[in-house]
Amino acid sequence: MLDRLPVLIDPVSFSERGKRLSGKIEINKLVRLSGLLLENAGVVDIDIAFEKEGRLSTIQGGLKANLKLECQSCLKEVTFSIDRDFKLGLVMSLEQADELASDCEPLILESEKISLNELIEDELLLALPDFPRHDYDCVDREEVLQTAEDDNNEQINPNNPFSVLAKLKNTGD
Ligand SMILES: [Zn+2]
């Protein structure tokens, strides 16, 4: 059985011990994120390592999740897969943040212990698209279906919305 993930982590101490955490976090435990989702079932898979680079403590690793968002084109559900790698440098101030290497995002520590869920939630929120959309032309497809329904209502074409097209093609030759 997997070890349970800790609720609070002490990232500086973890990095000194070279600790690694992997496991699953339930999406419905992430309140800010859940508010943006159509459905909050499922889990986030995380695998992160706490390390030292010289005097700098870092957290690096990855997270994976499938999130149910609302497509901004058709307002229906779209599944957005996140597979994000990140590297955070632990700093105490904005000045220290400015000194970090460019491959490292700053995580400003305001207390010794921080919430693992909030850390992961922040990374997920950063990975969300501003305008989630289906990767196909969902609105046009919607119109085709709507037209087909209209045809049905007029009883021109009771079964197959494409049979009209097929007929047109056949007689067009
Ligand atoms: Zn859509």
Tab-separated table of N, CA, C and O in Angstrom, residues 40-167:
chain	number	residue	atom	x	y	z
A	40	ASN	N	-15.684	17.182	-10.010
A	40	ASN	CA	-14.450	17.134	-9.228
A	40	ASN	C	-14.096	15.723	-8.752
A	40	ASN	O	-13.389	15.539	-7.774
A	41	ALA	N	-14.584	14.733	-9.486
A	41	ALA	CA	-14.151	13.353	-9.195
A	41	ALA	C	-12.731	13.168	-9.705
A	41	ALA	O	-12.234	13.990	-10.464
A	42	GLY	N	-12.091	12.082	-9.271
A	42	GLY	CA	-10.771	11.780	-9.800
A	42	GLY	C	-9.646	12.239	-8.892
A	42	GLY	O	-9.880	12.807	-7.826
A	43	VAL	N	-8.436	11.972	-9.344
A	43	VAL	CA	-7.258	12.246	-8.512
A	43	VAL	C	-6.171	12.934	-9.342
A	43	VAL	O	-6.193	12.894	-10.566
A	44	VAL	N	-5.272	13.549	-8.612
A	44	VAL	CA	-4.042	14.068	-9.207
A	44	VAL	C	-2.924	13.117	-8.798
A	44	VAL	O	-2.782	12.795	-7.616
A	45	ASP	N	-2.174	12.643	-9.763
A	45	ASP	CA	-1.003	11.825	-9.468
A	45	ASP	C	0.196	12.735	-9.296
A	45	ASP	O	0.482	13.535	-10.185
A	46	ILE	N	0.870	12.598	-8.169
A	46	ILE	CA	2.053	13.437	-7.992
A	46	ILE	C	3.280	12.586	-7.711
A	46	ILE	O	3.193	11.478	-7.161
A	47	ASP	N	4.415	13.107	-8.117
A	47	ASP	CA	5.701	12.468	-7.830
A	47	ASP	C	6.718	13.602	-7.739
A	47	ASP	O	7.132	14.151	-8.750
A	48	ILE	N	7.059	13.995	-6.516
A	48	ILE	CA	7.942	15.138	-6.359
A	48	ILE	C	9.109	14.799	-5.432
A	48	ILE	O	8.982	13.988	-4.514
A	49	ALA	N	10.237	15.436	-5.723
A	49	ALA	CA	11.458	15.200	-4.945
A	49	ALA	C	11.927	16.524	-4.346
A	49	ALA	O	11.842	17.568	-4.982
A	50	PHE	N	12.389	16.444	-3.122
A	50	PHE	CA	12.927	17.616	-2.416
A	50	PHE	C	14.445	17.481	-2.429
A	50	PHE	O	14.987	16.477	-1.950
A	51	GLU	N	15.106	18.486	-2.997
A	51	GLU	CA	16.553	18.364	-3.185
A	51	GLU	C	17.282	19.641	-2.804
A	51	GLU	O	16.661	20.682	-2.607
A	52	LYS	N	18.600	19.526	-2.727
A	52	LYS	CA	19.441	20.692	-2.488
A	52	LYS	C	20.293	20.945	-3.719
A	52	LYS	O	20.852	20.007	-4.311
A	53	GLU	N	20.378	22.209	-4.128
A	53	GLU	CA	21.329	22.601	-5.177
A	53	GLU	C	22.203	23.677	-4.554
A	53	GLU	O	21.813	24.830	-4.498
A	54	GLY	N	23.357	23.287	-4.063
A	54	GLY	CA	24.136	24.220	-3.266
A	54	GLY	C	23.343	24.538	-2.011
A	54	GLY	O	22.903	23.634	-1.310
A	55	ARG	N	23.115	25.837	-1.783
A	55	ARG	CA	22.366	26.203	-0.590
A	55	ARG	C	20.871	26.276	-0.851
A	55	ARG	O	20.075	26.454	0.070
A	56	LEU	N	20.520	26.173	-2.119
A	56	LEU	CA	19.110	26.311	-2.486
A	56	LEU	C	18.347	24.997	-2.305
A	56	LEU	O	18.795	23.940	-2.749
A	57	SER	N	17.208	25.095	-1.638
A	57	SER	CA	16.317	23.930	-1.562
A	57	SER	C	15.350	23.982	-2.739
A	57	SER	O	14.818	25.043	-3.056
A	58	THR	N	15.145	22.851	-3.362
A	58	THR	CA	14.224	22.828	-4.505
A	58	THR	C	13.172	21.726	-4.326
A	58	THR	O	13.379	20.759	-3.583
A	59	ILE	N	12.072	21.936	-5.008
A	59	ILE	CA	11.059	20.886	-5.137
A	59	ILE	C	10.882	20.679	-6.625
A	59	ILE	O	10.568	21.626	-7.347
A	60	GLN	N	11.123	19.470	-7.073
A	60	GLN	CA	10.885	19.247	-8.495
A	60	GLN	C	10.197	17.920	-8.717
A	60	GLN	O	10.333	16.985	-7.948
A	61	GLY	N	9.425	17.895	-9.769
A	61	GLY	CA	8.691	16.672	-10.046
A	61	GLY	C	7.590	16.931	-11.029
A	61	GLY	O	7.652	17.885	-11.807
A	62	GLY	N	6.605	16.079	-10.975
A	62	GLY	CA	5.547	16.197	-11.953
A	62	GLY	C	4.205	15.850	-11.358
A	62	GLY	O	4.103	15.236	-10.292
A	63	LEU	N	3.190	16.288	-12.062
A	63	LEU	CA	1.843	15.903	-11.662
A	63	LEU	C	1.014	15.633	-12.901
A	63	LEU	O	1.258	16.181	-13.973
A	64	LYS	N	0.054	14.744	-12.729
A	64	LYS	CA	-0.809	14.355	-13.845
A	64	LYS	C	-2.250	14.342	-13.372
A	64	LYS	O	-2.542	13.833	-12.283
A	65	ALA	N	-3.127	14.866	-14.198
A	65	ALA	CA	-4.542	14.836	-13.857
A	65	ALA	C	-5.365	15.029	-15.122
A	65	ALA	O	-4.908	15.636	-16.088
A	66	ASN	N	-6.567	14.495	-15.103
A	66	ASN	CA	-7.540	14.765	-16.166
A	66	ASN	C	-8.658	15.590	-15.547
A	66	ASN	O	-9.364	15.118	-14.668
A	67	LEU	N	-8.784	16.823	-16.001
A	67	LEU	CA	-9.757	17.725	-15.400
A	67	LEU	C	-10.919	17.972	-16.355
A	67	LEU	O	-10.733	18.101	-17.561
A	68	LYS	N	-12.120	18.022	-15.771
A	68	LYS	CA	-13.323	18.254	-16.589
A	68	LYS	C	-13.647	19.746	-16.566
A	68	LYS	O	-14.123	20.260	-15.550
A	69	LEU	N	-13.385	20.387	-17.675
A	69	LEU	CA	-13.621	21.829	-17.778
A	69	LEU	C	-14.811	22.095	-18.680
A	69	LEU	O	-15.292	21.207	-19.379
A	70	GLU	N	-15.254	23.350	-18.671
A	70	GLU	CA	-16.339	23.753	-19.562
A	70	GLU	C	-15.726	24.384	-20.809
A	70	GLU	O	-15.010	25.373	-20.726
A	71	CYS	N	-16.037	23.802	-21.946
A	71	CYS	CA	-15.543	24.339	-23.213
A	71	CYS	C	-16.111	25.736	-23.410
A	71	CYS	O	-17.324	25.939	-23.312
A	72	GLN	N	-15.247	26.689	-23.707
A	72	GLN	CA	-15.700	28.070	-23.831
A	72	GLN	C	-16.362	28.346	-25.183
A	72	GLN	O	-16.892	29.418	-25.403
A	73	SER	N	-16.327	27.366	-26.075
A	73	SER	CA	-17.024	27.534	-27.345
A	73	SER	C	-18.442	26.987	-27.268
A	73	SER	O	-19.399	27.664	-27.626
A	74	CYS	N	-18.591	25.738	-26.799
A	74	CYS	CA	-19.916	25.107	-26.821
A	74	CYS	C	-20.509	24.944	-25.421
A	74	CYS	O	-21.640	24.486	-25.283
A	75	LEU	N	-19.748	25.303	-24.386
A	75	LEU	CA	-20.199	25.236	-22.989
A	75	LEU	C	-20.482	23.808	-22.515
A	75	LEU	O	-21.164	23.597	-21.528
A	76	LYS	N	-19.937	22.830	-23.244
A	76	LYS	CA	-20.060	21.445	-22.787
A	76	LYS	C	-18.735	20.994	-22.184
A	76	LYS	O	-17.737	21.698	-22.255
A	77	GLU	N	-18.788	19.784	-21.640
A	77	GLU	CA	-17.600	19.286	-20.938
A	77	GLU	C	-16.450	18.986	-21.897
A	77	GLU	O	-16.656	18.394	-22.947
A	78	VAL	N	-15.282	19.399	-21.504
A	78	VAL	CA	-14.081	19.024	-22.249
A	78	VAL	C	-13.060	18.531	-21.218
A	78	VAL	O	-12.894	19.126	-20.159
A	79	THR	N	-12.440	17.394	-21.510
A	79	THR	CA	-11.441	16.845	-20.591
A	79	THR	C	-10.077	17.414	-20.943
A	79	THR	O	-9.643	17.337	-22.091
A	80	PHE	N	-9.459	18.020	-19.959
A	80	PHE	CA	-8.145	18.617	-20.178
A	80	PHE	C	-7.112	17.785	-19.410
A	80	PHE	O	-7.196	17.645	-18.190
A	81	SER	N	-6.175	17.215	-20.144
A	81	SER	CA	-5.144	16.386	-19.507
A	81	SER	C	-3.937	17.243	-19.160
A	81	SER	O	-3.394	17.928	-20.022
A	82	ILE	N	-3.559	17.178	-17.907
A	82	ILE	CA	-2.385	17.914	-17.455
A	82	ILE	C	-1.276	16.919	-17.166
A	82	ILE	O	-1.490	15.914	-16.485
A	83	ASP	N	-0.122	17.184	-17.717
A	83	ASP	CA	1.063	16.390	-17.424
A	83	ASP	C	2.175	17.414	-17.285
A	83	ASP	O	2.801	17.797	-18.257
A	84	ARG	N	2.342	17.899	-16.078
A	84	ARG	CA	3.182	19.074	-15.871
A	84	ARG	C	4.405	18.728	-15.026
A	84	ARG	O	4.294	18.109	-13.985
A	85	ASP	N	5.550	19.153	-15.524
A	85	ASP	CA	6.781	19.063	-14.737
A	85	ASP	C	7.091	20.449	-14.206
A	85	ASP	O	6.887	21.433	-14.904
A	86	PHE	N	7.563	20.494	-12.992
A	86	PHE	CA	7.887	21.812	-12.449
A	86	PHE	C	9.105	21.723	-11.545
A	86	PHE	O	9.492	20.648	-11.071
A	87	LYS	N	9.703	22.884	-11.357
A	87	LYS	CA	10.842	22.977	-10.449
A	87	LYS	C	10.714	24.287	-9.684
A	87	LYS	O	10.616	25.354	-10.290
A	88	LEU	N	10.655	24.170	-8.383
A	88	LEU	CA	10.490	25.340	-7.532
A	88	LEU	C	11.739	25.527	-6.681
A	88	LEU	O	12.286	24.562	-6.147
A	89	GLY	N	12.175	26.768	-6.581
A	89	GLY	CA	13.269	27.104	-5.670
A	89	GLY	C	12.689	27.788	-4.446
A	89	GLY	O	11.890	28.719	-4.579
A	90	LEU	N	13.067	27.302	-3.283
A	90	LEU	CA	12.495	27.854	-2.054
A	90	LEU	C	13.269	29.096	-1.631
A	90	LEU	O	14.489	29.046	-1.442
A	91	VAL	N	12.544	30.191	-1.501
A	91	VAL	CA	13.184	31.452	-1.126
A	91	VAL	C	12.377	32.101	-0.003
A	91	VAL	O	11.216	31.739	0.250
A	92	MET	N	13.026	33.064	0.655
A	92	MET	CA	12.377	33.746	1.767
A	92	MET	C	11.898	35.139	1.387
A	92	MET	O	11.167	35.769	2.138
A	93	SER	N	12.332	35.632	0.224
A	93	SER	CA	11.993	37.011	-0.130
A	93	SER	C	11.961	37.182	-1.644
A	93	SER	O	12.469	36.340	-2.398
A	94	LEU	N	11.385	38.285	-2.090
A	94	LEU	CA	11.360	38.594	-3.519
A	94	LEU	C	12.762	38.814	-4.067
A	94	LEU	O	13.050	38.465	-5.210
A	95	GLU	N	13.659	39.381	-3.225
A	95	GLU	CA	15.041	39.604	-3.674
A	95	GLU	C	15.698	38.266	-3.992
A	95	GLU	O	16.359	38.107	-5.011
A	96	GLN	N	15.500	37.300	-3.103
A	96	GLN	CA	16.058	35.970	-3.358
A	96	GLN	C	15.421	35.344	-4.597
A	96	GLN	O	16.083	34.659	-5.367
A	97	ALA	N	14.136	35.606	-4.786
A	97	ALA	CA	13.435	35.056	-5.953
A	97	ALA	C	14.079	35.552	-7.237
A	97	ALA	O	14.229	34.808	-8.208
A	98	ASP	N	14.489	36.833	-7.259
A	98	ASP	CA	15.113	37.413	-8.447
A	98	ASP	C	16.443	36.750	-8.788
A	98	ASP	O	16.886	36.802	-9.927
A	99	GLU	N	17.083	36.155	-7.791
A	99	GLU	CA	18.400	35.569	-8.024
A	99	GLU	C	18.335	34.129	-8.525
A	99	GLU	O	19.352	33.536	-8.848
A	100	LEU	N	17.146	33.574	-8.613
A	100	LEU	CA	17.032	32.171	-9.036
A	100	LEU	C	17.373	31.995	-10.506
A	100	LEU	O	17.157	32.894	-11.319
A	101	ALA	N	17.895	30.828	-10.822
A	101	ALA	CA	18.131	30.479	-12.224
A	101	ALA	C	16.796	30.442	-12.967
A	101	ALA	O	15.738	30.265	-12.363
A	102	SER	N	16.873	30.602	-14.292
A	102	SER	CA	15.643	30.773	-15.063
A	102	SER	C	14.816	29.483	-15.155
A	102	SER	O	13.634	29.528	-15.474
A	103	ASP	N	15.438	28.331	-14.877
A	103	ASP	CA	14.665	27.084	-14.966
A	103	ASP	C	13.878	26.808	-13.681
A	103	ASP	O	13.269	25.762	-13.534
A	104	CYS	N	13.904	27.763	-12.780
A	104	CYS	CA	13.377	27.525	-11.446
A	104	CYS	C	12.356	28.607	-11.091
A	104	CYS	O	12.667	29.789	-11.139
A	105	GLU	N	11.148	28.204	-10.757
A	105	GLU	CA	10.148	29.177	-10.310
A	105	GLU	C	10.295	29.385	-8.802
A	105	GLU	O	10.530	28.430	-8.072
A	106	PRO	N	10.124	30.607	-8.347
A	106	PRO	CA	10.256	30.838	-6.910
A	106	PRO	C	9.036	30.360	-6.124
A	106	PRO	O	7.909	30.487	-6.582
A	107	LEU	N	9.306	29.795	-4.985
A	107	LEU	CA	8.242	29.521	-4.023
A	107	LEU	C	8.646	30.259	-2.744
A	107	LEU	O	9.603	29.880	-2.074
A	108	ILE	N	7.947	31.345	-2.474
A	108	ILE	CA	8.305	32.152	-1.313
A	108	ILE	C	7.677	31.531	-0.071
A	108	ILE	O	6.453	31.391	0.023
A	109	LEU	N	8.545	31.127	0.836
A	109	LEU	CA	8.072	30.458	2.049
A	109	LEU	C	7.663	31.492	3.086
A	109	LEU	O	8.465	32.329	3.490
A	110	GLU	N	6.426	31.414	3.500
A	110	GLU	CA	5.966	32.349	4.527
A	110	GLU	C	5.891	31.669	5.883
A	110	GLU	O	5.686	32.314	6.903
A	111	SER	N	6.029	30.372	5.878
A	111	SER	CA	6.067	29.643	7.144
A	111	SER	C	6.903	28.383	6.937
A	111	SER	O	7.178	27.990	5.801
A	112	GLU	N	7.300	27.793	8.029
A	112	GLU	CA	8.161	26.619	7.945
A	112	GLU	C	7.444	25.469	7.251
A	112	GLU	O	7.995	24.778	6.411
A	113	LYS	N	6.188	25.304	7.630
A	113	LYS	CA	5.411	24.215	7.035
A	113	LYS	C	4.365	24.774	6.083
A	113	LYS	O	3.746	25.804	6.361
A	114	ILE	N	4.180	24.065	4.977
A	114	ILE	CA	3.177	24.500	4.011
A	114	ILE	C	2.271	23.318	3.668
A	114	ILE	O	2.615	22.158	3.909
A	115	SER	N	1.131	23.651	3.111
A	115	SER	CA	0.169	22.623	2.742
A	115	SER	C	0.568	21.983	1.415
A	115	SER	O	0.750	22.680	0.410
A	116	LEU	N	0.710	20.681	1.418
A	116	LEU	CA	1.040	19.975	0.172
A	116	LEU	C	-0.076	20.163	-0.855
A	116	LEU	O	0.178	20.411	-2.029
A	117	ASN	N	-1.324	20.064	-0.394
A	117	ASN	CA	-2.441	20.225	-1.320
A	117	ASN	C	-2.420	21.588	-2.008
A	117	ASN	O	-2.661	21.702	-3.201
A	118	GLU	N	-2.127	22.630	-1.220
A	118	GLU	CA	-2.124	23.969	-1.821
A	118	GLU	C	-0.989	24.135	-2.812
A	118	GLU	O	-1.143	24.786	-3.849
A	119	LEU	N	0.140	23.546	-2.495
A	119	LEU	CA	1.275	23.591	-3.424
A	119	LEU	C	0.887	22.952	-4.760
A	119	LEU	O	1.105	23.510	-5.837
A	120	ILE	N	0.289	21.776	-4.679
A	120	ILE	CA	-0.110	21.056	-5.892
A	120	ILE	C	-1.229	21.796	-6.610
A	120	ILE	O	-1.246	21.920	-7.835
A	121	GLU	N	-2.164	22.331	-5.825
A	121	GLU	CA	-3.278	23.062	-6.419
A	121	GLU	C	-2.772	24.273	-7.199
A	121	GLU	O	-3.240	24.565	-8.296
A	122	ASP	N	-1.807	24.995	-6.633
A	122	ASP	CA	-1.237	26.152	-7.331
A	122	ASP	C	-0.649	25.741	-8.676
A	122	ASP	O	-0.839	26.423	-9.683
A	123	GLU	N	0.060	24.620	-8.695
A	123	GLU	CA	0.659	24.164	-9.944
A	123	GLU	C	-0.411	23.780	-10.965
A	123	GLU	O	-0.274	24.048	-12.152
A	124	LEU	N	-1.480	23.153	-10.495
A	124	LEU	CA	-2.569	22.787	-11.403
A	124	LEU	C	-3.240	24.037	-11.966
A	124	LEU	O	-3.553	24.107	-13.154
A	125	LEU	N	-3.453	25.026	-11.104
A	125	LEU	CA	-4.107	26.253	-11.556
A	125	LEU	C	-3.253	26.952	-12.618
A	125	LEU	O	-3.777	27.493	-13.590
A	126	LEU	N	-1.938	26.898	-12.437
A	126	LEU	CA	-1.045	27.502	-13.437
A	126	LEU	C	-1.120	26.772	-14.771
A	126	LEU	O	-0.900	27.357	-15.828
A	127	ALA	N	-1.421	25.483	-14.711
A	127	ALA	CA	-1.439	24.673	-15.933
A	127	ALA	C	-2.765	24.779	-16.682
A	127	ALA	O	-2.862	24.370	-17.836
A	128	LEU	N	-3.784	25.334	-16.031
A	128	LEU	CA	-5.094	25.407	-16.692
A	128	LEU	C	-5.062	26.404	-17.850
A	128	LEU	O	-4.459	27.460	-17.733
A	129	PRO	N	-5.731	26.087	-18.938
A	129	PRO	CA	-5.810	27.043	-20.043
A	129	PRO	C	-6.747	28.185	-19.681
A	129	PRO	O	-7.696	28.000	-18.918
A	130	ASP	N	-6.492	29.373	-20.221
A	130	ASP	CA	-7.381	30.515	-19.964
A	130	ASP	C	-8.748	30.289	-20.609
A	130	ASP	O	-9.777	30.651	-20.067
A	131	PHE	N	-8.725	29.708	-21.802
A	131	PHE	CA	-9.974	29.468	-22.521
A	131	PHE	C	-10.022	28.011	-22.966
A	131	PHE	O	-9.643	27.690	-24.093
A	132	PRO	N	-10.451	27.124	-22.071
A	132	PRO	CA	-10.507	25.708	-22.462
A	132	PRO	C	-11.478	25.498	-23.615
A	132	PRO	O	-12.566	26.088	-23.630
A	133	ARG	N	-11.050	24.726	-24.588
A	133	ARG	CA	-11.890	24.456	-25.749
A	133	ARG	C	-11.672	23.028	-26.204
A	133	ARG	O	-10.605	22.469	-25.991
A	134	HIS	N	-12.673	22.469	-26.878
A	134	HIS	CA	-12.465	21.195	-27.552
A	134	HIS	C	-11.400	21.382	-28.631
A	134	HIS	O	-11.281	22.471	-29.193
A	135	ASP	N	-10.660	20.323	-28.919
A	135	ASP	CA	-9.617	20.469	-29.939
A	135	ASP	C	-10.165	20.180	-31.339
A	135	ASP	O	-9.421	20.003	-32.278
A	136	TYR	N	-11.495	20.087	-31.459
A	136	TYR	CA	-12.103	20.038	-32.786
A	136	TYR	C	-13.108	21.185	-32.858
A	136	TYR	O	-13.340	21.866	-31.856
A	137	ASP	N	-13.707	21.365	-34.007
A	137	ASP	CA	-14.595	22.504	-34.194
A	137	ASP	C	-15.966	22.169	-33.618
A	137	ASP	O	-16.894	21.833	-34.330
A	138	CYS	N	-16.092	22.249	-32.300
A	138	CYS	CA	-17.294	21.731	-31.627
A	138	CYS	C	-18.531	22.559	-31.945
A	138	CYS	O	-19.640	22.054	-31.976
A	139	VAL	N	-18.379	23.840	-32.207
A	139	VAL	CA	-19.541	24.687	-32.474
A	139	VAL	C	-20.140	24.353	-33.836
A	139	VAL	O	-21.349	24.195	-33.981
A	140	ASP	N	-19.277	24.204	-34.838
A	140	ASP	CA	-19.771	23.849	-36.163
A	140	ASP	C	-20.464	22.498	-36.142
A	140	ASP	O	-21.500	22.304	-36.749
A	141	ARG	N	-19.862	21.557	-35.391
A	141	ARG	CA	-20.457	20.235	-35.295
A	141	ARG	C	-21.850	20.341	-34.670
A	141	ARG	O	-22.794	19.701	-35.101
A	142	GLU	N	-21.949	21.192	-33.690
A	142	GLU	CA	-23.220	21.437	-33.019
A	142	GLU	C	-24.264	21.921	-34.024
A	142	GLU	O	-25.404	21.500	-34.014
A	143	GLU	N	-23.856	22.815	-34.928
A	143	GLU	CA	-24.785	23.356	-35.924
A	143	GLU	C	-25.253	22.281	-36.887
A	143	GLU	O	-26.411	22.252	-37.281
A	144	VAL	N	-24.345	21.395	-37.266
A	144	VAL	CA	-24.710	20.300	-38.158
A	144	VAL	C	-25.790	19.442	-37.500
A	144	VAL	O	-26.809	19.125	-38.099
A	145	LEU	N	-25.577	19.126	-36.208
A	145	LEU	CA	-26.559	18.305	-35.499
A	145	LEU	C	-27.892	19.041	-35.390
A	145	LEU	O	-28.951	18.467	-35.542
A	146	GLN	N	-27.819	20.335	-35.128
A	146	GLN	CA	-29.026	21.137	-35.007
A	146	GLN	C	-29.791	21.136	-36.325
A	146	GLN	O	-31.004	20.955	-36.354
A	147	THR	N	-29.093	21.304	-37.431
A	147	THR	CA	-29.716	21.289	-38.745
A	147	THR	C	-30.394	19.945	-38.980
A	147	THR	O	-31.508	19.879	-39.488
A	148	ALA	N	-29.705	18.882	-38.572
A	148	ALA	CA	-30.268	17.548	-38.745
A	148	ALA	C	-31.574	17.417	-37.960
A	148	ALA	O	-32.547	16.852	-38.441
A	149	GLU	N	-31.572	17.985	-36.754
A	149	GLU	CA	-32.789	17.929	-35.944
A	149	GLU	C	-33.918	18.697	-36.610
A	149	GLU	O	-35.062	18.272	-36.633
A	150	ASP	N	-33.607	19.829	-37.161
A	150	ASP	CA	-34.613	20.618	-37.868
A	150	ASP	C	-35.190	19.799	-39.023
A	150	ASP	O	-36.391	19.771	-39.255
A	151	ASP	N	-34.306	19.119	-39.756
A	151	ASP	CA	-34.754	18.283	-40.865
A	151	ASP	C	-35.711	17.218	-40.357
A	151	ASP	O	-36.745	16.947	-40.955
A	152	ASN	N	-35.351	16.625	-39.201
A	152	ASN	CA	-36.212	15.602	-38.625
A	152	ASN	C	-37.593	16.159	-38.319
A	152	ASN	O	-38.605	15.531	-38.579
A	153	ASN	N	-37.597	17.357	-37.777
A	153	ASN	CA	-38.872	17.966	-37.410
A	153	ASN	C	-39.759	18.172	-38.634
A	153	ASN	O	-40.965	18.061	-38.559
A	154	GLU	N	-39.124	18.479	-39.761
A	154	GLU	CA	-39.904	18.696	-40.980
A	154	GLU	C	-40.182	17.377	-41.698
A	154	GLU	O	-40.801	17.366	-42.755
A	155	GLN	N	-39.691	16.285	-41.111
A	155	GLN	CA	-39.915	14.937	-41.647
A	155	GLN	C	-39.431	14.769	-43.079
A	155	GLN	O	-39.967	13.997	-43.848
A	156	ILE	N	-38.411	15.537	-43.402
A	156	ILE	CA	-37.795	15.371	-44.716
A	156	ILE	C	-36.884	14.152	-44.684
A	156	ILE	O	-36.808	13.381	-45.622
A	157	ASN	N	-36.257	13.991	-43.533
A	157	ASN	CA	-35.141	13.069	-43.464
A	157	ASN	C	-35.119	12.401	-42.096
A	157	ASN	O	-34.374	12.797	-41.227
A	158	PRO	N	-35.967	11.409	-41.883
A	158	PRO	CA	-36.184	10.879	-40.544
A	158	PRO	C	-34.985	10.202	-39.893
A	158	PRO	O	-34.871	10.224	-38.682
A	159	ASN	N	-34.103	9.607	-40.631
A	159	ASN	CA	-33.064	8.816	-39.983
A	159	ASN	C	-31.653	9.398	-40.062
A	159	ASN	O	-31.089	9.790	-39.061
A	160	ASN	N	-31.158	9.462	-41.224
A	160	ASN	CA	-29.743	9.806	-41.361
A	160	ASN	C	-29.578	11.224	-41.910
A	160	ASN	O	-29.964	11.506	-43.033
A	161	PRO	N	-28.986	12.087	-41.096
A	161	PRO	CA	-28.830	13.473	-41.540
A	161	PRO	C	-27.945	13.597	-42.766
A	161	PRO	O	-27.991	14.596	-43.465
A	162	PHE	N	-27.161	12.588	-43.037
A	162	PHE	CA	-26.236	12.695	-44.161
A	162	PHE	C	-26.806	12.077	-45.441
A	162	PHE	O	-26.215	12.165	-46.493
A	163	SER	N	-27.975	11.436	-45.338
A	163	SER	CA	-28.517	10.792	-46.527
A	163	SER	C	-28.927	11.818	-47.574
A	163	SER	O	-28.895	11.557	-48.767
A	164	VAL	N	-29.299	13.017	-47.107
A	164	VAL	CA	-29.622	14.070	-48.063
A	164	VAL	C	-28.398	14.406	-48.886
A	164	VAL	O	-28.454	14.493	-50.120
A	165	LEU	N	-27.280	14.540	-48.169
A	165	LEU	CA	-26.025	14.826	-48.872
A	165	LEU	C	-25.690	13.715	-49.854
A	165	LEU	O	-25.293	13.955	-50.978
A	166	ALA	N	-25.890	12.471	-49.400
A	166	ALA	CA	-25.576	11.327	-50.241
A	166	ALA	C	-26.440	11.362	-51.506
A	166	ALA	O	-25.957	11.135	-52.615
A	167	LYS	N	-27.730	11.670	-51.341
A	167	LYS	CA	-28.631	11.754	-52.487
A	167	LYS	C	-28.189	12.832	-53.451
A	167	LYS	O	-28.166	12.653	-54.669
